XYZ file of C-alpha atoms in Angstrom:
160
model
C 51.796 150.336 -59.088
C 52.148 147.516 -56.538
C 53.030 148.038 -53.245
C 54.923 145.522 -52.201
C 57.115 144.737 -55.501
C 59.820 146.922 -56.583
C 59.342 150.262 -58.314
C 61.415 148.634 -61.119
C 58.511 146.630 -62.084
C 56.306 146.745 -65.074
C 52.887 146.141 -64.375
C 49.939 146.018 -67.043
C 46.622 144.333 -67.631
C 44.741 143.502 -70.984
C 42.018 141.226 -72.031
C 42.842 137.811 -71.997
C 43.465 135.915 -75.615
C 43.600 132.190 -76.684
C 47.189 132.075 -76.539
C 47.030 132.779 -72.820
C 45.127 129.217 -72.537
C 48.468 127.225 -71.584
C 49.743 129.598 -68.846
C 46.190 130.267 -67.829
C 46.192 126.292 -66.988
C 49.531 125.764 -65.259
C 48.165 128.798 -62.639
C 44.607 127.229 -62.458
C 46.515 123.714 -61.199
C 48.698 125.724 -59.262
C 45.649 127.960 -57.361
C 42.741 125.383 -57.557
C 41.860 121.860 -56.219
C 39.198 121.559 -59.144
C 40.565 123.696 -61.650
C 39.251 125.097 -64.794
C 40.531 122.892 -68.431
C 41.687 124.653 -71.375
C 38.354 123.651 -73.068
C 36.461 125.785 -70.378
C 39.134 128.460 -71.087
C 38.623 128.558 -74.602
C 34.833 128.144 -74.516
C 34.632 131.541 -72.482
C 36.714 133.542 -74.685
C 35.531 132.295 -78.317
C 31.709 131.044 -77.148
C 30.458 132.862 -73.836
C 29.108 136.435 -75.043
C 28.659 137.535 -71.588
C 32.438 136.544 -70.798
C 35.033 139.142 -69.961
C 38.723 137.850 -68.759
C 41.932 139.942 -67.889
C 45.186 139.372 -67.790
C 47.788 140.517 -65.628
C 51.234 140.480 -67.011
C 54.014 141.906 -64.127
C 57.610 142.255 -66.828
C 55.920 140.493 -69.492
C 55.361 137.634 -67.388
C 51.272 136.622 -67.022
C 50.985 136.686 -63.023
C 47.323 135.971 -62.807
C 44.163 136.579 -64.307
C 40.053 136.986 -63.450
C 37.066 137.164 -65.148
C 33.557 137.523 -65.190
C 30.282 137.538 -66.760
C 27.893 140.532 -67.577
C 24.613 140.009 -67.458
C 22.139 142.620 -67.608
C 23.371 144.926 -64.930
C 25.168 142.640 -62.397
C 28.511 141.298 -62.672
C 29.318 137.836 -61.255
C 32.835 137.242 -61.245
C 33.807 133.487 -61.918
C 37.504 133.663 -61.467
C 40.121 135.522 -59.809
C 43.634 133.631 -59.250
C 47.470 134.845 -59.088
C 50.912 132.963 -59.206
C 52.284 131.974 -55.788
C 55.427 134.387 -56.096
C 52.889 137.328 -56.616
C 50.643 136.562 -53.777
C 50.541 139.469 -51.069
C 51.829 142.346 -53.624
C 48.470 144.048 -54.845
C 48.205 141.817 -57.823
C 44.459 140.036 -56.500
C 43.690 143.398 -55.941
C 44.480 144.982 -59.404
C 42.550 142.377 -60.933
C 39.712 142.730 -58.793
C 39.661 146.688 -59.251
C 39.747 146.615 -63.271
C 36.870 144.080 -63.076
C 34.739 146.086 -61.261
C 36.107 149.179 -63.366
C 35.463 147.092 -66.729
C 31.855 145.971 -65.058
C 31.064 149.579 -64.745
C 32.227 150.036 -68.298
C 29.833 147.643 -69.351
C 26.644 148.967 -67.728
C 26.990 146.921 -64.113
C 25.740 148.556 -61.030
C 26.456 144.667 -58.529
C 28.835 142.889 -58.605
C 28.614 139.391 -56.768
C 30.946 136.050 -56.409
C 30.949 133.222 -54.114
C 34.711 132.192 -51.979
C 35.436 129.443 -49.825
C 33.966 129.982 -46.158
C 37.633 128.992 -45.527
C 39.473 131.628 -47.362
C 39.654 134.252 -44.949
C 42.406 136.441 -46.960
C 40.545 136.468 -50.440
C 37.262 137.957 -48.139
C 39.218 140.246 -46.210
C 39.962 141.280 -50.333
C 36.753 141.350 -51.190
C 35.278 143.244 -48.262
C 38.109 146.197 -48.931
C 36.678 146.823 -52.076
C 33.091 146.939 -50.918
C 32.023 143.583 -51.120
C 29.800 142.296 -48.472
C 27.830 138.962 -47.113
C 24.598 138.056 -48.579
C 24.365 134.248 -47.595
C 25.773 130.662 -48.059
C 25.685 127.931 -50.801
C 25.986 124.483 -48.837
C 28.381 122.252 -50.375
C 29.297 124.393 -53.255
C 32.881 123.176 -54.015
C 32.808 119.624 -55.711
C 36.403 118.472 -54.449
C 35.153 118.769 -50.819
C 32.183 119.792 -50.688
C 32.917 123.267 -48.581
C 30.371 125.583 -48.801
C 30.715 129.015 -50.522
C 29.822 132.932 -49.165
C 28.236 134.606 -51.163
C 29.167 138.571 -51.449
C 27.391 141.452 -53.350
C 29.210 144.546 -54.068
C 27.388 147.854 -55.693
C 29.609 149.257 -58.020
C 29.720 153.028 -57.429
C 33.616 152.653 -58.117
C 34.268 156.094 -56.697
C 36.908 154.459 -53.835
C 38.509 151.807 -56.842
């Protein structure tokens, strides 16, 4: 199911529960200058009607996550991160395809998100499954103060 890992490996994805929380955290500090706390976590998934968060678990093992809202018919997706020893394998990808599969699901035809201007490889991510430019929020990031792109995908989800 990945590319790049073994064929040995068991790869799955399921909705994200409140026992995740801990893991969740540990990859948030790992991935993110201003991460995410377990409150925030545990507001989405018990308070936040529009909120929709995955899992992905590669041997049992949680190797990232992503979520997103629903709201009306767009999708904005508010996270998206994976472990540093599952970087590069499909895994951002996986995640990123059952979102916009589960947005479809849910009665999305957009999809949008914002990524640091910086972040070249999550973009060239993003713009492989359909994403594309739509503008800039200055100073967006509140640990430096980078700004963010802002990308728009429909979802047709015929290529996903």
């Amino acid at each position: 199911m990945l590319a790049a890992m073994p064929e040995e490996q068991q790869v799955g994805i399921r909705k994200m529960k409140l026992e995740d929380i801990p893991v969740i955290c540990e990859i948030e500090q790992e991935c993110f200058t201003a991460p995410w706390s377990a409150e925030a976590f545990h507001h989405e998934l018990i308070q936040n009607h529009f909120a929709h968060y995955y899992i992905l678990e590669v041997n049992g093992a949680i190797a990232g996550y992503g979520g997103m809202w629903i709201i009306m018919d767009e999708a904005h997706v508010t996270n998206i991160a994976v472990r540093g020893k599952y970087r590069g394998k499909g895994c951002g990808e996986l995640l990123l395809r059952k979102l916009q599969q589960s947005a479809v699901a849910l009665g999305s035809v957009r999809m949008t998100l914002e990524v640091r201007v910086s972040n070249e490889v999550a973009q060239n991510l993003y713009r492989k499954l359909g994403f594309r430019e739509a503008g800039i929020r200055k100073n967006y990031y509140s640990d430096n103060q980078e700004d963010a792109l802002i990308m728009w995908a429909e979802l047709n989800i015929q290529g996903s």
